[in-house]
Amino acid sequence: MKTAEGLAEYLDSRRAEVEEALAAILPAPPDAPGVVDTAMRYSLLAGGKRLRPILCLASADAVGGMRSMAMPAACAIELIHTYSLIHDDLPAMDNDTMRRGRPTLHMVAGEGMAILAGDGLLTEAFHVLAREPVSRDADTAARKLRVIETIARAAGVVGMVGGQAIDLASVIPDPKGRLLPELDAAGLRAMHARKTGALIRASAVSGAIMGSGADDQIAAIDRAAAEFGLAFQIVDDILDVEGASADLGKTPGKDAAAGKPTYPALYGLEASRALAQECAVQAIEALNSVGIAGQLPALAQWVVGRRN
Ligand code: GRG
């Protein structure tokens, strides 16, 4: 495994590449009307950890592939992730006012434009996946198609949209009008596997596919990413309890205030931390089983220690 410093440098380099690619990926005016273009870029280019695209690139690296082949998928997933955050923040969903350290898009552009910016980002993601990498090679075309299927499944009702629907329906008022979580531990895990886990898995799997990974490598990366995604979510729940707004770039304490089922609410903070660490161990074991070392296992451990 690389040192912590090695991972930090790796994250910085990949993040810089992703920022550069994202800045160039959307159609610009006059092709796109300026008003929706501005709204899309406001949210897309507002920072963010870029965890999903980095995971995609790291997976291409892990199977010995070319990162440039995975960059379109990495960007497409960040477009989809950004759309999900814009829509999640809307008054009809989480009704949040801060995201990525700035006012949410609907606060500055209005709800209608925020909905359209989200729609635009989601659609452009599939435009990018169909278009890039530009190649006449039949094997590359087959891999692109497999990635489109993987990402569409993860983003849709089988994955993220389905998870969001379960989440939206998961808080019920009791007779005294208090909000009670409707999900037990298994239900919570299944909801997160769809809502945040599916896109994280698709990020890693898409990188491994575009990096020309072998099937056993892709399967192991998928198993590891499922654990990684759960660890990410548990830590997100912990940070929502412990985190400061300045670190998170969003409003902390919202889950508890909304009566939402969370890992700390179900297990307590200490057990939640142990659960996240166990997920990282499982992820690393899955990668070890096919001989994958380097940045991917280091990333799995990093996600457990993250502070934002
Ligand atoms: C609206 C269809 C639809 C889906 C929304 C992913 C999602 C579903 C909502 C996000 C709600 C949320 C805050 C979930 C916790 C985990 C999560 C996805 C956090 C945000 O991702 P980060 O931490 O954010 O990677 P950055 O800004 O760093 O990209």
Coordinates of C-alpha atoms and ligand atoms in Angstrom, one line a residue:
M1 CA 0.0 0.0 0.0
K2 CA 1.2 3.5 -0.8
T3 CA 2.0 6.0 2.1
A4 CA -0.6 8.5 3.2
E5 CA 1.4 11.2 1.5
G6 CA 1.4 9.2 -1.8
L7 CA -2.4 9.0 -1.6
A8 CA -2.8 12.7 -0.9
E9 CA -0.7 13.5 -4.0
Y10 CA -2.6 11.0 -6.1
L11 CA -5.9 12.6 -5.0
D12 CA -4.7 16.1 -5.7
S13 CA -3.4 15.1 -9.2
R14 CA -6.6 13.2 -10.2
R15 CA -8.8 16.0 -8.8
A16 CA -7.0 18.6 -10.9
E17 CA -7.4 16.4 -14.0
V18 CA -11.1 16.0 -13.3
E19 CA -11.6 19.7 -12.7
E20 CA -10.0 20.5 -16.1
A21 CA -12.1 17.9 -17.9
L22 CA -15.3 18.9 -16.3
A23 CA -14.7 22.6 -17.2
A24 CA -14.6 21.6 -20.9
I25 CA -17.3 18.9 -21.0
L26 CA -20.6 20.8 -21.2
P27 CA -21.9 22.5 -24.4
A28 CA -21.3 26.2 -24.2
P29 CA -23.4 29.1 -25.4
P30 CA -24.7 29.7 -28.0
D31 CA -25.4 26.0 -28.3
A32 CA -26.8 25.9 -24.8
P33 CA -28.8 28.9 -23.6
G34 CA -26.7 31.1 -21.3
V35 CA -29.2 31.0 -18.5
V36 CA -29.2 27.2 -18.0
D37 CA -25.5 26.9 -18.9
T38 CA -24.7 29.3 -16.0
A39 CA -26.9 27.4 -13.6
M40 CA -25.3 24.0 -14.5
R41 CA -21.8 25.4 -14.2
Y42 CA -22.7 27.1 -10.8
S43 CA -23.3 23.7 -9.3
L44 CA -20.9 21.5 -11.3
L45 CA -17.8 23.8 -10.9
A46 CA -18.4 24.5 -7.2
G47 CA -15.7 22.2 -5.9
G48 CA -16.8 19.0 -4.2
K49 CA -14.5 16.1 -3.4
R50 CA -14.8 14.5 -6.9
L51 CA -14.7 11.2 -5.1
R52 CA -16.7 9.3 -7.7
P53 CA -14.6 10.4 -10.7
I54 CA -11.4 9.8 -8.8
L55 CA -12.6 6.3 -7.9
C56 CA -13.4 5.7 -11.6
L57 CA -9.9 6.8 -12.6
A58 CA -8.2 4.8 -9.8
S59 CA -10.1 1.7 -10.9
A60 CA -8.7 2.1 -14.5
D61 CA -5.3 2.5 -12.9
A62 CA -5.8 -0.6 -10.7
V63 CA -6.4 -2.9 -13.7
G64 CA -3.4 -1.4 -15.6
G65 CA -5.6 0.6 -18.0
M66 CA -5.3 4.0 -19.5
R67 CA -6.9 6.7 -17.3
S68 CA -7.7 8.8 -20.4
M69 CA -10.1 6.0 -21.6
A70 CA -12.0 6.3 -18.2
M71 CA -12.1 10.1 -18.0
P72 CA -15.5 10.5 -20.0
A73 CA -17.2 8.0 -17.6
A74 CA -15.6 9.8 -14.6
C75 CA -17.0 13.1 -15.8
A76 CA -20.4 11.7 -16.7
I77 CA -20.8 10.2 -13.2
E78 CA -19.9 13.6 -11.7
L79 CA -22.6 15.3 -13.9
I80 CA -25.1 12.7 -12.6
H81 CA -24.0 13.1 -9.0
T82 CA -24.3 16.9 -9.3
Y83 CA -27.8 16.7 -10.8
S84 CA -28.8 14.4 -7.8
L85 CA -27.5 17.0 -5.3
I86 CA -29.4 19.9 -7.0
H87 CA -32.7 17.9 -7.0
D88 CA -32.1 16.6 -3.5
D89 CA -31.7 20.1 -2.2
L90 CA -35.0 21.3 -3.7
P91 CA -37.8 22.3 -1.3
A92 CA -39.8 19.3 -2.4
M93 CA -37.0 17.0 -1.2
D94 CA -34.4 17.9 1.4
N95 CA -35.1 21.6 1.2
D96 CA -31.5 22.6 1.8
T97 CA -29.9 26.1 1.5
M98 CA -26.2 25.3 1.5
R99 CA -24.2 22.9 -0.7
R100 CA -20.6 22.7 -1.6
G101 CA -20.0 25.8 0.6
R102 CA -22.4 28.1 -1.3
P103 CA -26.2 28.7 -1.5
T104 CA -28.0 25.9 -3.2
L105 CA -28.9 26.4 -6.9
H106 CA -32.6 26.9 -6.4
M107 CA -31.8 29.7 -3.9
V108 CA -29.9 31.7 -6.5
A109 CA -31.6 30.6 -9.8
G110 CA -35.1 29.6 -8.7
E111 CA -36.6 26.2 -8.5
G112 CA -37.6 25.9 -12.2
M113 CA -34.1 26.7 -13.4
A114 CA -32.6 24.3 -10.7
I115 CA -34.8 21.5 -12.0
L116 CA -33.8 22.2 -15.6
A117 CA -30.1 22.4 -14.7
G118 CA -30.4 19.0 -13.1
D119 CA -32.2 17.6 -16.1
G120 CA -29.5 19.1 -18.3
L121 CA -26.7 17.6 -16.4
L122 CA -28.3 14.1 -16.3
T123 CA -28.9 14.2 -20.1
E124 CA -25.5 15.6 -20.9
A125 CA -23.9 12.7 -18.9
F126 CA -25.3 10.2 -21.4
H127 CA -24.4 12.5 -24.3
V128 CA -20.8 12.3 -23.1
L129 CA -20.8 8.5 -22.6
A130 CA -22.2 7.9 -26.1
R131 CA -19.6 10.4 -27.7
E132 CA -16.4 9.7 -25.8
P133 CA -13.8 8.3 -26.0
V134 CA -14.0 8.9 -29.7
S135 CA -13.0 5.6 -31.4
R136 CA -13.8 3.3 -34.3
D137 CA -12.5 0.3 -32.4
A138 CA -15.1 -2.4 -31.9
D139 CA -13.8 -3.4 -28.5
T140 CA -13.9 0.2 -27.2
A141 CA -17.5 0.5 -28.6
A142 CA -18.5 -2.6 -26.7
R143 CA -16.9 -1.3 -23.5
K144 CA -18.7 2.1 -23.9
L145 CA -22.0 0.3 -24.3
R146 CA -21.4 -1.8 -21.2
V147 CA -20.5 1.4 -19.2
I148 CA -23.7 3.1 -20.4
E149 CA -25.8 0.2 -19.2
T150 CA -23.9 0.1 -15.9
I151 CA -24.3 3.8 -15.2
A152 CA -28.0 4.0 -16.4
R153 CA -28.9 1.1 -14.1
A154 CA -27.1 2.7 -11.2
A155 CA -28.7 6.1 -11.7
G156 CA -32.2 5.0 -12.3
V157 CA -35.0 3.4 -10.3
V158 CA -33.0 0.2 -9.6
G159 CA -30.4 2.4 -8.1
M160 CA -30.2 6.0 -7.0
V161 CA -33.7 7.2 -8.0
G162 CA -35.2 4.2 -6.3
G163 CA -33.1 4.8 -3.1
Q164 CA -34.2 8.4 -3.0
A165 CA -37.8 7.3 -3.4
I166 CA -37.5 4.9 -0.4
D167 CA -35.8 7.7 1.6
L168 CA -38.5 10.2 0.8
A169 CA -41.1 7.7 2.0
S170 CA -39.2 6.5 5.0
V171 CA -40.2 9.1 7.6
I172 CA -43.7 8.7 9.0
P173 CA -45.6 11.0 11.5
D174 CA -46.7 9.2 14.7
P175 CA -50.1 10.0 16.3
K176 CA -48.5 12.9 18.2
G177 CA -47.1 14.4 15.1
R178 CA -43.5 13.5 15.8
L179 CA -41.5 12.1 12.9
L180 CA -40.4 8.4 13.3
P181 CA -38.1 6.6 11.0
E182 CA -39.8 3.7 9.2
L183 CA -36.6 1.7 8.3
D184 CA -34.9 -0.9 10.4
A185 CA -31.2 -1.7 10.0
A186 CA -31.6 -4.0 7.0
G187 CA -34.0 -1.4 5.4
L188 CA -31.5 1.4 6.0
R189 CA -28.7 -0.6 4.4
A190 CA -30.8 -1.5 1.4
M191 CA -31.9 2.1 0.9
H192 CA -28.3 3.4 1.0
A193 CA -27.1 0.6 -1.3
R194 CA -29.4 2.1 -3.9
K195 CA -29.3 5.8 -3.1
T196 CA -25.5 6.4 -2.7
G197 CA -24.0 2.9 -3.1
A198 CA -25.1 2.2 -6.7
L199 CA -23.5 5.2 -8.3
I200 CA -20.3 4.7 -6.3
R201 CA -20.2 1.0 -7.5
A202 CA -20.8 2.2 -11.0
S203 CA -18.0 4.6 -10.8
A204 CA -15.5 1.9 -9.9
V205 CA -16.9 -0.7 -12.3
S206 CA -16.9 1.8 -15.2
G207 CA -13.3 2.7 -14.6
A208 CA -12.3 -1.0 -14.6
I209 CA -14.3 -1.7 -17.7
M210 CA -12.8 1.3 -19.6
G211 CA -9.4 0.3 -18.3
S212 CA -9.9 -3.0 -20.1
G213 CA -10.0 -5.0 -16.8
A214 CA -10.5 -8.7 -16.8
D215 CA -13.9 -10.0 -15.6
D216 CA -12.5 -11.3 -12.3
Q217 CA -10.9 -7.9 -11.6
I218 CA -14.1 -6.0 -12.5
A219 CA -16.1 -8.3 -10.2
A220 CA -13.7 -7.8 -7.3
I221 CA -13.7 -4.1 -7.8
D222 CA -17.5 -4.2 -7.7
R223 CA -17.5 -6.1 -4.4
A224 CA -15.0 -3.7 -2.9
A225 CA -16.9 -0.6 -4.1
A226 CA -20.1 -1.9 -2.5
E227 CA -18.2 -2.0 0.9
F228 CA -16.6 1.3 0.1
G229 CA -20.0 2.9 -0.7
L230 CA -21.5 1.7 2.6
A231 CA -18.4 3.0 4.6
F232 CA -18.8 6.3 2.8
Q233 CA -22.5 6.6 3.8
I234 CA -21.9 5.6 7.4
V235 CA -19.1 8.2 7.7
D236 CA -21.5 10.7 6.1
D237 CA -24.1 10.0 8.8
I238 CA -21.4 10.4 11.5
L239 CA -20.2 13.7 10.0
D240 CA -23.8 14.9 9.9
V241 CA -23.8 14.5 13.7
E242 CA -20.3 15.7 14.4
G243 CA -19.4 17.9 11.5
A244 CA -19.1 21.7 11.3
S245 CA -20.9 23.5 8.5
A246 CA -17.6 25.0 7.3
D247 CA -16.0 21.6 6.9
L248 CA -19.0 19.9 5.3
G249 CA -20.1 22.8 3.0
K250 CA -23.7 21.9 3.8
T251 CA -26.0 22.2 6.8
P252 CA -25.0 19.6 9.5
G253 CA -27.6 18.0 11.8
K254 CA -30.3 17.8 9.1
D255 CA -30.8 14.1 9.3
A256 CA -31.7 14.1 13.0
A257 CA -33.8 17.2 12.6
A258 CA -35.8 15.5 9.8
G259 CA -36.3 12.4 11.9
K260 CA -34.3 10.4 9.3
P261 CA -33.0 6.9 10.0
T262 CA -29.2 7.0 10.2
Y263 CA -26.4 4.7 11.4
P264 CA -25.6 6.8 14.5
A265 CA -29.3 6.8 15.4
L266 CA -29.6 3.0 15.0
Y267 CA -26.2 1.9 16.4
G268 CA -24.6 4.9 18.2
L269 CA -21.4 6.7 17.1
E270 CA -18.8 4.2 18.4
A271 CA -20.4 1.2 16.7
S272 CA -21.0 3.2 13.5
R273 CA -17.3 4.0 13.4
A274 CA -16.4 0.3 13.9
L275 CA -18.9 -0.7 11.2
A276 CA -17.3 1.8 8.7
Q277 CA -13.8 0.4 9.5
E278 CA -15.1 -3.2 9.0
C279 CA -16.4 -2.2 5.5
A280 CA -12.9 -0.8 4.6
V281 CA -11.3 -4.0 5.7
Q282 CA -13.8 -6.0 3.6
A283 CA -13.1 -3.8 0.6
I284 CA -9.4 -4.2 0.9
E285 CA -9.8 -8.0 1.2
A286 CA -11.9 -8.1 -2.0
L287 CA -9.1 -6.2 -3.8
N288 CA -6.4 -8.4 -2.4
S289 CA -8.2 -11.5 -3.7
V290 CA -7.3 -10.5 -7.3
G291 CA -3.9 -8.9 -6.4
I292 CA -5.0 -5.3 -6.6
A293 CA -2.7 -3.1 -4.4
G294 CA -1.9 0.7 -4.6
Q295 CA -4.3 3.6 -4.5
L296 CA -7.6 1.7 -4.5
P297 CA -7.1 0.0 -1.2
A298 CA -5.6 3.2 0.2
L299 CA -8.7 5.1 -0.9
A300 CA -11.0 2.6 0.9
Q301 CA -9.1 3.3 4.1
W302 CA -9.1 7.1 3.5
V303 CA -12.9 7.2 3.2
V304 CA -13.3 6.0 6.8
G305 CA -11.0 8.8 8.1
R306 CA -12.4 11.6 6.0
R307 CA -13.6 14.8 7.7
N308 CA -15.9 16.3 5.0
Ligands
GRG1 C1 -32.7 13.5 -6.4 C2 -32.7 11.4 -7.8 C3 -32.2 12.2 -6.7 C4 -31.3 11.6 -5.9 C5 -30.6 12.2 -4.8 C6 -27.4 11.0 -3.7 C7 -28.7 11.6 -3.4 C8 -29.9 11.1 -4.1 C9 -28.9 12.6 -2.5 C10 -27.8 13.2 -1.7 C11 -28.2 13.3 -0.3 C12 -27.1 13.1 0.5 C13 -26.5 14.4 1.2 C14 -26.6 11.9 0.8 C15 -25.4 11.6 1.6 C16 -24.3 11.1 0.8 C17 -23.9 11.9 -0.3 C18 -24.3 11.5 -1.6 C19 -23.3 13.1 -0.1 C20 -22.9 14.0 -1.1 O1 -21.8 13.4 -1.8 P1 -20.3 13.9 -1.6 O2 -20.0 14.0 -0.1 O3 -20.5 15.4 -2.1 O4 -19.4 13.1 -2.4 P2 -19.4 16.3 -2.9 O5 -20.0 17.7 -2.8 O6 -18.1 16.2 -2.2 O7 -19.4 15.8 -4.3

